[in-house]
Amino acid sequence: MNGAPPAGDGHAVVRTRSAVAALVAAAVLGLATGRFVLPPPPGGVDGVDGSVRASASAAASPTDAPDASATPGAPGPVTTENLLEPTAFRPEVPVGRIHVTDRYGDGFYANSACTGEKTLTQTLGVPGAHFRGLTTSLRTDPDDPTWATDKVDQVAREVAAEAPSPSLAQDFTERLLQEQVTCQKQPPGHWVYGRTTTVRFAADVTASWMGTYEGLLNTTGRAPEVEEPCGGVAVLRSGSHYGVLEVHTCLGTAAMDRVVRTALSRL
């Protein structure tokens, strides 16, 4: 999610015919590759960007242990470049099946029925964030195109934004994580989150994630320790950037950890 490049010095001249040709070539390339990228609107709680992409660049592979020499977490504005790409779910989900839809604004994030659904503005008082939906269908909710119409088509959904300062980003992530932690204990038969796993690349580059367990596995009010999760939720922070990632596709512990690390490395 990077901003536009700076304007030129005023000496470059582009002929009208050349400019039109360049635009036509860009349009043809977009049709050929399936990549349509529009800049996010400047803000507003109702702004929607319907750009959809079906492929992505390779995701970074963070190390398994904290790196003491790692650079500080990301400063500056969050852009779509900071969000998770379809390649993160390979090989469990073929990249060619995943469609990406982005929008900017307010909306429900990965908070659950057990905590009471709220929008990000209601929880944190922020004006808006970047929302990304990764789905295996182009049929999406008309009110929020980052949600698949049929939830079985939802691979994942990520919400990310920048806070005014790293310390406020830490406060935001602590509050968002506490909401999710309350879902670790639910009546038997209700779906539940498992234990919290922490990933740390640097002091201010961290993620906490919990796997999701269906109600049939919840016989004691908590997630079973011997069973594998089926997807999960993560709260991420990198410097002044923060976000929430909800994985709906059924990933086990190793795959969830890999996806969360990839998301953190991009944030």
GROMACS .gro file of N, CA, C and O in nm, residues 58-162:
model
  420
   58ALA      N    1   0.526  -1.292  -0.496
   58ALA     CA    2   0.561  -1.389  -0.392
   58ALA      C    3   0.569  -1.320  -0.258
   58ALA      O    4   0.621  -1.211  -0.246
   59ALA      N    5   0.518  -1.385  -0.155
   59ALA     CA    6   0.521  -1.329  -0.020
   59ALA      C    7   0.656  -1.356   0.044
   59ALA      O    8   0.724  -1.452   0.014
   60ALA      N    9   0.693  -1.267   0.136
   60ALA     CA   10   0.820  -1.282   0.205
   60ALA      C   11   0.813  -1.398   0.302
   60ALA      O   12   0.707  -1.436   0.349
   61SER      N   13   0.928  -1.456   0.335
   61SER     CA   14   0.933  -1.568   0.430
   61SER      C   15   1.013  -1.526   0.551
   61SER      O   16   1.136  -1.528   0.548
   62PRO      N   17   0.945  -1.482   0.658
   62PRO     CA   18   1.016  -1.438   0.777
   62PRO      C   19   1.085  -1.554   0.847
   62PRO      O   20   1.051  -1.671   0.829
   63THR      N   21   1.181  -1.521   0.929
   63THR     CA   22   1.255  -1.623   1.004
   63THR      C   23   1.171  -1.676   1.118
   63THR      O   24   1.072  -1.616   1.158
   64ASP      N   25   1.211  -1.789   1.171
   64ASP     CA   26   1.135  -1.852   1.279
   64ASP      C   27   1.160  -1.787   1.414
   64ASP      O   28   1.081  -1.802   1.505
   65ALA      N   29   1.271  -1.719   1.430
   65ALA     CA   30   1.306  -1.661   1.560
   65ALA      C   31   1.318  -1.510   1.548
   65ALA      O   32   1.343  -1.457   1.441
   66PRO      N   33   1.301  -1.437   1.659
   66PRO     CA   34   1.317  -1.292   1.656
   66PRO      C   35   1.457  -1.255   1.608
   66PRO      O   36   1.555  -1.321   1.642
   67ASP      N   37   1.466  -1.149   1.531
   67ASP     CA   38   1.593  -1.102   1.479
   67ASP      C   39   1.630  -0.974   1.551
   67ASP      O   40   1.565  -0.870   1.534
   68ALA      N   41   1.732  -0.980   1.632
   68ALA     CA   42   1.771  -0.864   1.712
   68ALA      C   43   1.815  -0.747   1.626
   68ALA      O   44   1.810  -0.632   1.668
   69SER      N   45   1.860  -0.774   1.503
   69SER     CA   46   1.906  -0.668   1.414
   69SER      C   47   1.796  -0.617   1.324
   69SER      O   48   1.819  -0.535   1.236
   70ALA      N   49   1.673  -0.667   1.342
   70ALA     CA   50   1.562  -0.627   1.254
   70ALA      C   51   1.537  -0.478   1.265
   70ALA      O   52   1.552  -0.417   1.371
   71THR      N   53   1.498  -0.417   1.153
   71THR     CA   54   1.468  -0.275   1.154
   71THR      C   55   1.339  -0.250   1.228
   71THR      O   56   1.256  -0.340   1.242
   72PRO      N   57   1.318  -0.127   1.276
   72PRO     CA   58   1.194  -0.097   1.348
   72PRO      C   59   1.074  -0.120   1.260
   72PRO      O   60   1.082  -0.128   1.137
   73GLY      N   61   0.958  -0.130   1.323
   73GLY     CA   62   0.835  -0.152   1.249
   73GLY      C   63   0.804  -0.040   1.153
   73GLY      O   64   0.859   0.070   1.161
   74ALA      N   65   0.713  -0.068   1.061
   74ALA     CA   66   0.684   0.023   0.953
   74ALA      C   67   0.623   0.154   1.002
   74ALA      O   68   0.532   0.155   1.083
   75PRO      N   69   0.674   0.268   0.952
   75PRO     CA   70   0.613   0.399   0.977
   75PRO      C   71   0.527   0.437   0.856
   75PRO      O   72   0.522   0.368   0.756
   76GLY      N   73   0.461   0.553   0.865
   76GLY     CA   74   0.392   0.606   0.749
   76GLY      C   75   0.260   0.537   0.720
   76GLY      O   76   0.218   0.446   0.791
   77PRO      N   77   0.194   0.582   0.613
   77PRO     CA   78   0.061   0.529   0.583
   77PRO      C   79   0.062   0.384   0.537
   77PRO      O   80   0.155   0.338   0.473
   78VAL      N   81  -0.044   0.313   0.570
   78VAL     CA   82  -0.067   0.178   0.519
   78VAL      C   83  -0.122   0.190   0.377
   78VAL      O   84  -0.205   0.276   0.349
   79THR      N   85  -0.076   0.105   0.287
   79THR     CA   86  -0.132   0.098   0.152
   79THR      C   87  -0.167  -0.047   0.123
   79THR      O   88  -0.139  -0.137   0.203
   80THR      N   89  -0.222  -0.075   0.006
   80THR     CA   90  -0.259  -0.211  -0.029
   80THR      C   91  -0.138  -0.302  -0.039
   80THR      O   92  -0.150  -0.424  -0.032
   81GLU      N   93  -0.018  -0.244  -0.056
   81GLU     CA   94   0.104  -0.325  -0.061
   81GLU      C   95   0.134  -0.390   0.074
   81GLU      O   96   0.213  -0.484   0.080
   82ASN      N   97   0.073  -0.341   0.181
   82ASN     CA   98   0.096  -0.397   0.314
   82ASN      C   99   0.005  -0.515   0.346
   82ASN      O  100   0.019  -0.576   0.452
   83LEU      N  101  -0.088  -0.544   0.258
   83LEU     CA  102  -0.187  -0.648   0.286
   83LEU      C  103  -0.145  -0.783   0.227
   83LEU      O  104  -0.064  -0.792   0.135
   84LEU      N  105  -0.205  -0.886   0.282
   84LEU     CA  106  -0.171  -1.023   0.245
   84LEU      C  107  -0.213  -1.054   0.102
   84LEU      O  108  -0.319  -1.011   0.056
   85GLU      N  109  -0.127  -1.129   0.031
   85GLU     CA  110  -0.152  -1.167  -0.108
   85GLU      C  111  -0.195  -1.314  -0.117
   85GLU      O  112  -0.170  -1.393  -0.026
   86PRO      N  113  -0.257  -1.354  -0.229
   86PRO     CA  114  -0.302  -1.493  -0.244
   86PRO      C  115  -0.193  -1.597  -0.231
   86PRO      O  116  -0.219  -1.710  -0.187
   87THR      N  117  -0.069  -1.563  -0.268
   87THR     CA  118   0.039  -1.662  -0.262
   87THR      C  119   0.063  -1.713  -0.120
   87THR      O  120   0.121  -1.820  -0.103
   88ALA      N  121   0.020  -1.638  -0.019
   88ALA     CA  122   0.039  -1.681   0.120
   88ALA      C  123  -0.036  -1.810   0.150
   88ALA      O  124   0.000  -1.882   0.244
   89PHE      N  125  -0.139  -1.841   0.072
   89PHE     CA  126  -0.222  -1.958   0.100
   89PHE      C  127  -0.185  -2.078   0.012
   89PHE      O  128  -0.254  -2.179   0.014
   90ARG      N  129  -0.076  -2.066  -0.060
   90ARG     CA  130  -0.027  -2.179  -0.139
   90ARG      C  131   0.054  -2.271  -0.051
   90ARG      O  132   0.130  -2.222   0.032
   91PRO      N  133   0.040  -2.404  -0.058
   91PRO     CA  134  -0.033  -2.482  -0.158
   91PRO      C  135  -0.176  -2.519  -0.117
   91PRO      O  136  -0.245  -2.586  -0.193
   92GLU      N  137  -0.220  -2.479   0.002
   92GLU     CA  138  -0.352  -2.524   0.048
   92GLU      C  139  -0.464  -2.475  -0.045
   92GLU      O  140  -0.562  -2.547  -0.067
   93VAL      N  141  -0.451  -2.353  -0.095
   93VAL     CA  142  -0.550  -2.299  -0.189
   93VAL      C  143  -0.475  -2.252  -0.313
   93VAL      O  144  -0.388  -2.166  -0.302
   94PRO      N  145  -0.506  -2.305  -0.431
   94PRO     CA  146  -0.437  -2.261  -0.553
   94PRO      C  147  -0.453  -2.111  -0.574
   94PRO      O  148  -0.564  -2.057  -0.561
   95VAL      N  149  -0.343  -2.043  -0.606
   95VAL     CA  150  -0.345  -1.898  -0.620
   95VAL      C  151  -0.444  -1.854  -0.728
   95VAL      O  152  -0.514  -1.753  -0.713
   96GLY      N  153  -0.454  -1.930  -0.835
   96GLY     CA  154  -0.543  -1.892  -0.944
   96GLY      C  155  -0.690  -1.891  -0.906
   96GLY      O  156  -0.772  -1.832  -0.977
   97ARG      N  157  -0.725  -1.953  -0.794
   97ARG     CA  158  -0.865  -1.956  -0.750
   97ARG      C  159  -0.901  -1.836  -0.662
   97ARG      O  160  -1.020  -1.811  -0.637
   98ILE      N  161  -0.802  -1.764  -0.615
   98ILE     CA  162  -0.828  -1.659  -0.517
   98ILE      C  163  -0.844  -1.523  -0.586
   98ILE      O  164  -0.759  -1.481  -0.664
   99HIS      N  165  -0.953  -1.457  -0.555
   99HIS     CA  166  -0.980  -1.322  -0.603
   99HIS      C  167  -0.961  -1.225  -0.487
   99HIS      O  168  -0.998  -1.255  -0.373
  100VAL      N  169  -0.906  -1.108  -0.517
  100VAL     CA  170  -0.879  -1.009  -0.413
  100VAL      C  171  -0.965  -0.886  -0.438
  100VAL      O  172  -0.968  -0.832  -0.548
  101THR      N  173  -1.037  -0.843  -0.335
  101THR     CA  174  -1.116  -0.722  -0.343
  101THR      C  175  -1.075  -0.628  -0.230
  101THR      O  176  -1.069  -0.670  -0.114
  102ASP      N  177  -1.047  -0.504  -0.263
  102ASP     CA  178  -1.002  -0.406  -0.165
  102ASP      C  179  -1.104  -0.292  -0.154
  102ASP      O  180  -1.170  -0.256  -0.252
  103ARG      N  181  -1.113  -0.238  -0.036
  103ARG     CA  182  -1.189  -0.115  -0.016
  103ARG      C  183  -1.129  -0.039   0.100
  103ARG      O  184  -1.054  -0.096   0.181
  104TYR      N  185  -1.161   0.089   0.109
  104TYR     CA  186  -1.117   0.172   0.221
  104TYR      C  187  -1.239   0.233   0.287
  104TYR      O  188  -1.331   0.280   0.221
  105GLY      N  189  -1.241   0.231   0.421
  105GLY     CA  190  -1.352   0.292   0.493
  105GLY      C  191  -1.368   0.228   0.629
  105GLY      O  192  -1.272   0.178   0.689
  106ASP      N  193  -1.490   0.227   0.679
  106ASP     CA  194  -1.519   0.164   0.807
  106ASP      C  195  -1.596   0.035   0.781
  106ASP      O  196  -1.636   0.006   0.669
  107GLY      N  197  -1.616  -0.043   0.885
  107GLY     CA  198  -1.692  -0.166   0.869
  107GLY      C  199  -1.660  -0.264   0.980
  107GLY      O  200  -1.573  -0.240   1.064
  108PHE      N  201  -1.733  -0.375   0.978
  108PHE     CA  202  -1.708  -0.481   1.075
  108PHE      C  203  -1.576  -0.548   1.043
  108PHE      O  204  -1.543  -0.572   0.927
  109TYR      N  205  -1.498  -0.576   1.145
  109TYR     CA  206  -1.370  -0.644   1.126
  109TYR      C  207  -1.385  -0.784   1.184
  109TYR      O  208  -1.496  -0.837   1.189
  110ALA      N  209  -1.275  -0.846   1.224
  110ALA     CA  210  -1.281  -0.986   1.267
  110ALA      C  211  -1.322  -1.000   1.414
  110ALA      O  212  -1.267  -1.082   1.486
  111ASN      N  213  -1.417  -0.920   1.457
  111ASN     CA  214  -1.472  -0.946   1.591
  111ASN      C  215  -1.590  -1.041   1.575
  111ASN      O  216  -1.652  -1.049   1.470
  112SER      N  217  -1.618  -1.113   1.679
  112SER     CA  218  -1.708  -1.228   1.667
  112SER      C  219  -1.836  -1.208   1.745
  112SER      O  220  -1.848  -1.118   1.828
  113ALA      N  221  -1.929  -1.298   1.715
  113ALA     CA  222  -2.058  -1.291   1.784
  113ALA      C  223  -2.043  -1.303   1.935
  113ALA      O  224  -2.122  -1.250   2.011
  114CYS      N  225  -1.938  -1.372   1.979
  114CYS     CA  226  -1.921  -1.390   2.124
  114CYS      C  227  -1.874  -1.263   2.192
  114CYS      O  228  -1.877  -1.254   2.315
  115THR      N  229  -1.829  -1.163   2.114
  115THR     CA  230  -1.786  -1.037   2.175
  115THR      C  231  -1.879  -0.922   2.138
  115THR      O  232  -1.865  -0.812   2.191
  116GLY      N  233  -1.971  -0.945   2.046
  116GLY     CA  234  -2.058  -0.838   2.001
  116GLY      C  235  -1.994  -0.765   1.884
  116GLY      O  236  -1.892  -0.699   1.902
  117GLU      N  237  -2.051  -0.777   1.766
  117GLU     CA  238  -1.987  -0.719   1.648
  117GLU      C  239  -1.996  -0.567   1.651
  117GLU      O  240  -2.100  -0.509   1.678
  118LYS      N  241  -1.883  -0.504   1.619
  118LYS     CA  242  -1.874  -0.359   1.612
  118LYS      C  243  -1.788  -0.322   1.492
  118LYS      O  244  -1.711  -0.403   1.442
  119THR      N  245  -1.800  -0.199   1.448
  119THR     CA  246  -1.711  -0.152   1.343
  119THR      C  247  -1.580  -0.106   1.406
  119THR      O  248  -1.572  -0.083   1.528
  120LEU      N  249  -1.478  -0.090   1.323
  120LEU     CA  250  -1.349  -0.044   1.373
  120LEU      C  251  -1.360   0.094   1.435
  120LEU      O  252  -1.297   0.124   1.537
  121THR      N  253  -1.443   0.181   1.377
  121THR     CA  254  -1.462   0.314   1.433
  121THR      C  255  -1.527   0.306   1.570
  121THR      O  256  -1.490   0.379   1.663
  122GLN      N  257  -1.623   0.217   1.587
  122GLN     CA  258  -1.689   0.203   1.717
  122GLN      C  259  -1.593   0.153   1.823
  122GLN      O  260  -1.601   0.193   1.939
  123THR      N  261  -1.499   0.067   1.784
  123THR     CA  262  -1.406   0.010   1.881
  123THR      C  263  -1.292   0.105   1.913
  123THR      O  264  -1.256   0.123   2.030
  124LEU      N  265  -1.232   0.164   1.809
  124LEU     CA  266  -1.109   0.242   1.828
  124LEU      C  267  -1.126   0.391   1.804
  124LEU      O  268  -1.036   0.469   1.837
  125GLY      N  269  -1.237   0.431   1.745
  125GLY     CA  270  -1.257   0.573   1.715
  125GLY      C  271  -1.178   0.623   1.597
  125GLY      O  272  -1.161   0.744   1.580
  126VAL      N  273  -1.129   0.531   1.511
  126VAL     CA  274  -1.051   0.571   1.395
  126VAL      C  275  -1.143   0.597   1.277
  126VAL      O  276  -1.252   0.542   1.269
  127PRO      N  277  -1.102   0.681   1.180
  127PRO     CA  278  -1.191   0.718   1.070
  127PRO      C  279  -1.208   0.609   0.964
  127PRO      O  280  -1.309   0.607   0.895
  128GLY      N  281  -1.111   0.523   0.949
  128GLY     CA  282  -1.123   0.422   0.845
  128GLY      C  283  -0.998   0.336   0.836
  128GLY      O  284  -0.896   0.365   0.900
  129ALA      N  285  -1.006   0.231   0.755
  129ALA     CA  286  -0.894   0.138   0.739
  129ALA      C  287  -0.905   0.072   0.602
  129ALA      O  288  -1.004   0.086   0.531
  130HIS      N  289  -0.799   0.001   0.565
  130HIS     CA  290  -0.800  -0.078   0.442
  130HIS      C  291  -0.858  -0.215   0.473
  130HIS      O  292  -0.816  -0.282   0.567
  131PHE      N  293  -0.955  -0.257   0.393
  131PHE     CA  294  -1.017  -0.388   0.405
  131PHE      C  295  -0.983  -0.468   0.280
  131PHE      O  296  -0.995  -0.418   0.169
  132ARG      N  297  -0.941  -0.591   0.299
  132ARG     CA  298  -0.912  -0.680   0.186
  132ARG      C  299  -0.985  -0.812   0.204
  132ARG      O  300  -0.972  -0.878   0.309
  133GLY      N  301  -1.059  -0.853   0.103
  133GLY     CA  302  -1.122  -0.984   0.102
  133GLY      C  303  -1.054  -1.075   0.003
  133GLY      O  304  -1.026  -1.035  -0.111
  134LEU      N  305  -1.022  -1.197   0.044
  134LEU     CA  306  -0.966  -1.299  -0.044
  134LEU      C  307  -1.070  -1.409  -0.053
  134LEU      O  308  -1.101  -1.475   0.047
  135THR      N  309  -1.125  -1.429  -0.172
  135THR     CA  310  -1.236  -1.521  -0.191
  135THR      C  311  -1.211  -1.612  -0.311
  135THR      O  312  -1.129  -1.581  -0.398
  136THR      N  313  -1.285  -1.721  -0.317
  136THR     CA  314  -1.276  -1.810  -0.432
  136THR      C  315  -1.395  -1.790  -0.526
  136THR      O  316  -1.418  -1.870  -0.616
  137SER      N  317  -1.469  -1.684  -0.506
  137SER     CA  318  -1.582  -1.651  -0.591
  137SER      C  319  -1.588  -1.500  -0.610
  137SER      O  320  -1.547  -1.424  -0.521
  138LEU      N  321  -1.638  -1.456  -0.725
  138LEU     CA  322  -1.656  -1.313  -0.750
  138LEU      C  323  -1.791  -1.264  -0.699
  138LEU      O  324  -1.820  -1.145  -0.707
  139ARG      N  325  -1.871  -1.355  -0.646
  139ARG     CA  326  -1.999  -1.316  -0.589
  139ARG      C  327  -1.976  -1.266  -0.446
  139ARG      O  328  -1.943  -1.343  -0.357
  140THR      N  329  -1.992  -1.135  -0.426
  140THR     CA  330  -1.963  -1.075  -0.296
  140THR      C  331  -2.082  -0.995  -0.245
  140THR      O  332  -2.175  -0.962  -0.320
  141ASP      N  333  -2.076  -0.964  -0.117
  141ASP     CA  334  -2.182  -0.888  -0.051
  141ASP      C  335  -2.189  -0.748  -0.112
  141ASP      O  336  -2.089  -0.677  -0.114
  142PRO      N  337  -2.304  -0.704  -0.162
  142PRO     CA  338  -2.312  -0.571  -0.222
  142PRO      C  339  -2.284  -0.458  -0.123
  142PRO      O  340  -2.242  -0.349  -0.163
  143ASP      N  341  -2.305  -0.484   0.005
  143ASP     CA  342  -2.278  -0.381   0.106
  143ASP      C  343  -2.132  -0.377   0.148
  143ASP      O  344  -2.084  -0.277   0.200
  144ASP      N  345  -2.061  -0.489   0.128
  144ASP     CA  346  -1.918  -0.495   0.160
  144ASP      C  347  -1.855  -0.601   0.070
  144ASP      O  348  -1.861  -0.720   0.100
  145PRO      N  349  -1.795  -0.559  -0.041
  145PRO     CA  350  -1.743  -0.656  -0.139
  145PRO      C  351  -1.623  -0.736  -0.091
  145PRO      O  352  -1.575  -0.822  -0.164
  146THR      N  353  -1.572  -0.709   0.030
  146THR     CA  354  -1.464  -0.792   0.083
  146THR      C  355  -1.517  -0.920   0.146
  146THR      O  356  -1.438  -1.006   0.187
  147TRP      N  357  -1.650  -0.934   0.154
  147TRP     CA  358  -1.713  -1.056   0.204
  147TRP      C  359  -1.774  -1.133   0.089
  147TRP      O  360  -1.845  -1.076   0.007
  148ALA      N  361  -1.747  -1.263   0.081
  148ALA     CA  362  -1.811  -1.347  -0.019
  148ALA      C  363  -1.959  -1.363   0.017
  148ALA      O  364  -1.995  -1.368   0.135
  149THR      N  365  -2.044  -1.371  -0.086
  149THR     CA  366  -2.187  -1.392  -0.062
  149THR      C  367  -2.209  -1.522   0.013
  149THR      O  368  -2.288  -1.529   0.107
  150ASP      N  369  -2.139  -1.626  -0.029
  150ASP     CA  370  -2.145  -1.755   0.039
  150ASP      C  371  -2.017  -1.769   0.121
  150ASP      O  372  -1.907  -1.769   0.067
  151LYS      N  373  -2.030  -1.780   0.250
  151LYS     CA  374  -1.914  -1.778   0.339
  151LYS      C  375  -1.815  -1.892   0.313
  151LYS      O  376  -1.699  -1.883   0.349
  152VAL      N  377  -1.861  -2.001   0.249
  152VAL     CA  378  -1.767  -2.109   0.218
  152VAL      C  379  -1.666  -2.065   0.113
  152VAL      O  380  -1.562  -2.130   0.095
  153ASP      N  381  -1.694  -1.954   0.045
  153ASP     CA  382  -1.602  -1.902  -0.057
  153ASP      C  383  -1.501  -1.803   0.000
  153ASP      O  384  -1.417  -1.751  -0.074
  154GLN      N  385  -1.510  -1.775   0.130
  154GLN     CA  386  -1.420  -1.679   0.192
  154GLN      C  387  -1.292  -1.750   0.234
  154GLN      O  388  -1.294  -1.842   0.317
  155VAL      N  389  -1.179  -1.708   0.178
  155VAL     CA  390  -1.049  -1.762   0.218
  155VAL      C  391  -0.997  -1.688   0.341
  155VAL      O  392  -0.958  -1.749   0.440
  156ALA      N  393  -0.999  -1.557   0.335
  156ALA     CA  394  -0.952  -1.476   0.447
  156ALA      C  395  -1.001  -1.333   0.429
  156ALA      O  396  -1.049  -1.295   0.322
  157ARG      N  397  -0.986  -1.255   0.533
  157ARG     CA  398  -1.022  -1.112   0.528
  157ARG      C  399  -0.928  -1.039   0.623
  157ARG      O  400  -0.908  -1.082   0.737
  158GLU      N  401  -0.872  -0.929   0.575
  158GLU     CA  402  -0.775  -0.854   0.654
  158GLU      C  403  -0.817  -0.708   0.662
  158GLU      O  404  -0.868  -0.651   0.566
  159VAL      N  405  -0.793  -0.649   0.778
  159VAL     CA  406  -0.819  -0.507   0.802
  159VAL      C  407  -0.690  -0.447   0.856
  159VAL      O  408  -0.631  -0.503   0.950
  160ALA      N  409  -0.644  -0.337   0.798
  160ALA     CA  410  -0.518  -0.277   0.843
  160ALA      C  411  -0.523  -0.125   0.830
  160ALA      O  412  -0.589  -0.072   0.741
  161ALA      N  413  -0.453  -0.060   0.921
  161ALA     CA  414  -0.448   0.087   0.920
  161ALA      C  415  -0.323   0.132   0.994
  161ALA      O  416  -0.250   0.051   1.051
  162GLU      N  417  -0.298   0.263   0.991
  162GLU     CA  418  -0.186   0.317   1.066
  162GLU      C  419  -0.239   0.404   1.180
  162GLU      O  420  -0.340   0.473   1.165
   0.00000   0.00000   0.00000
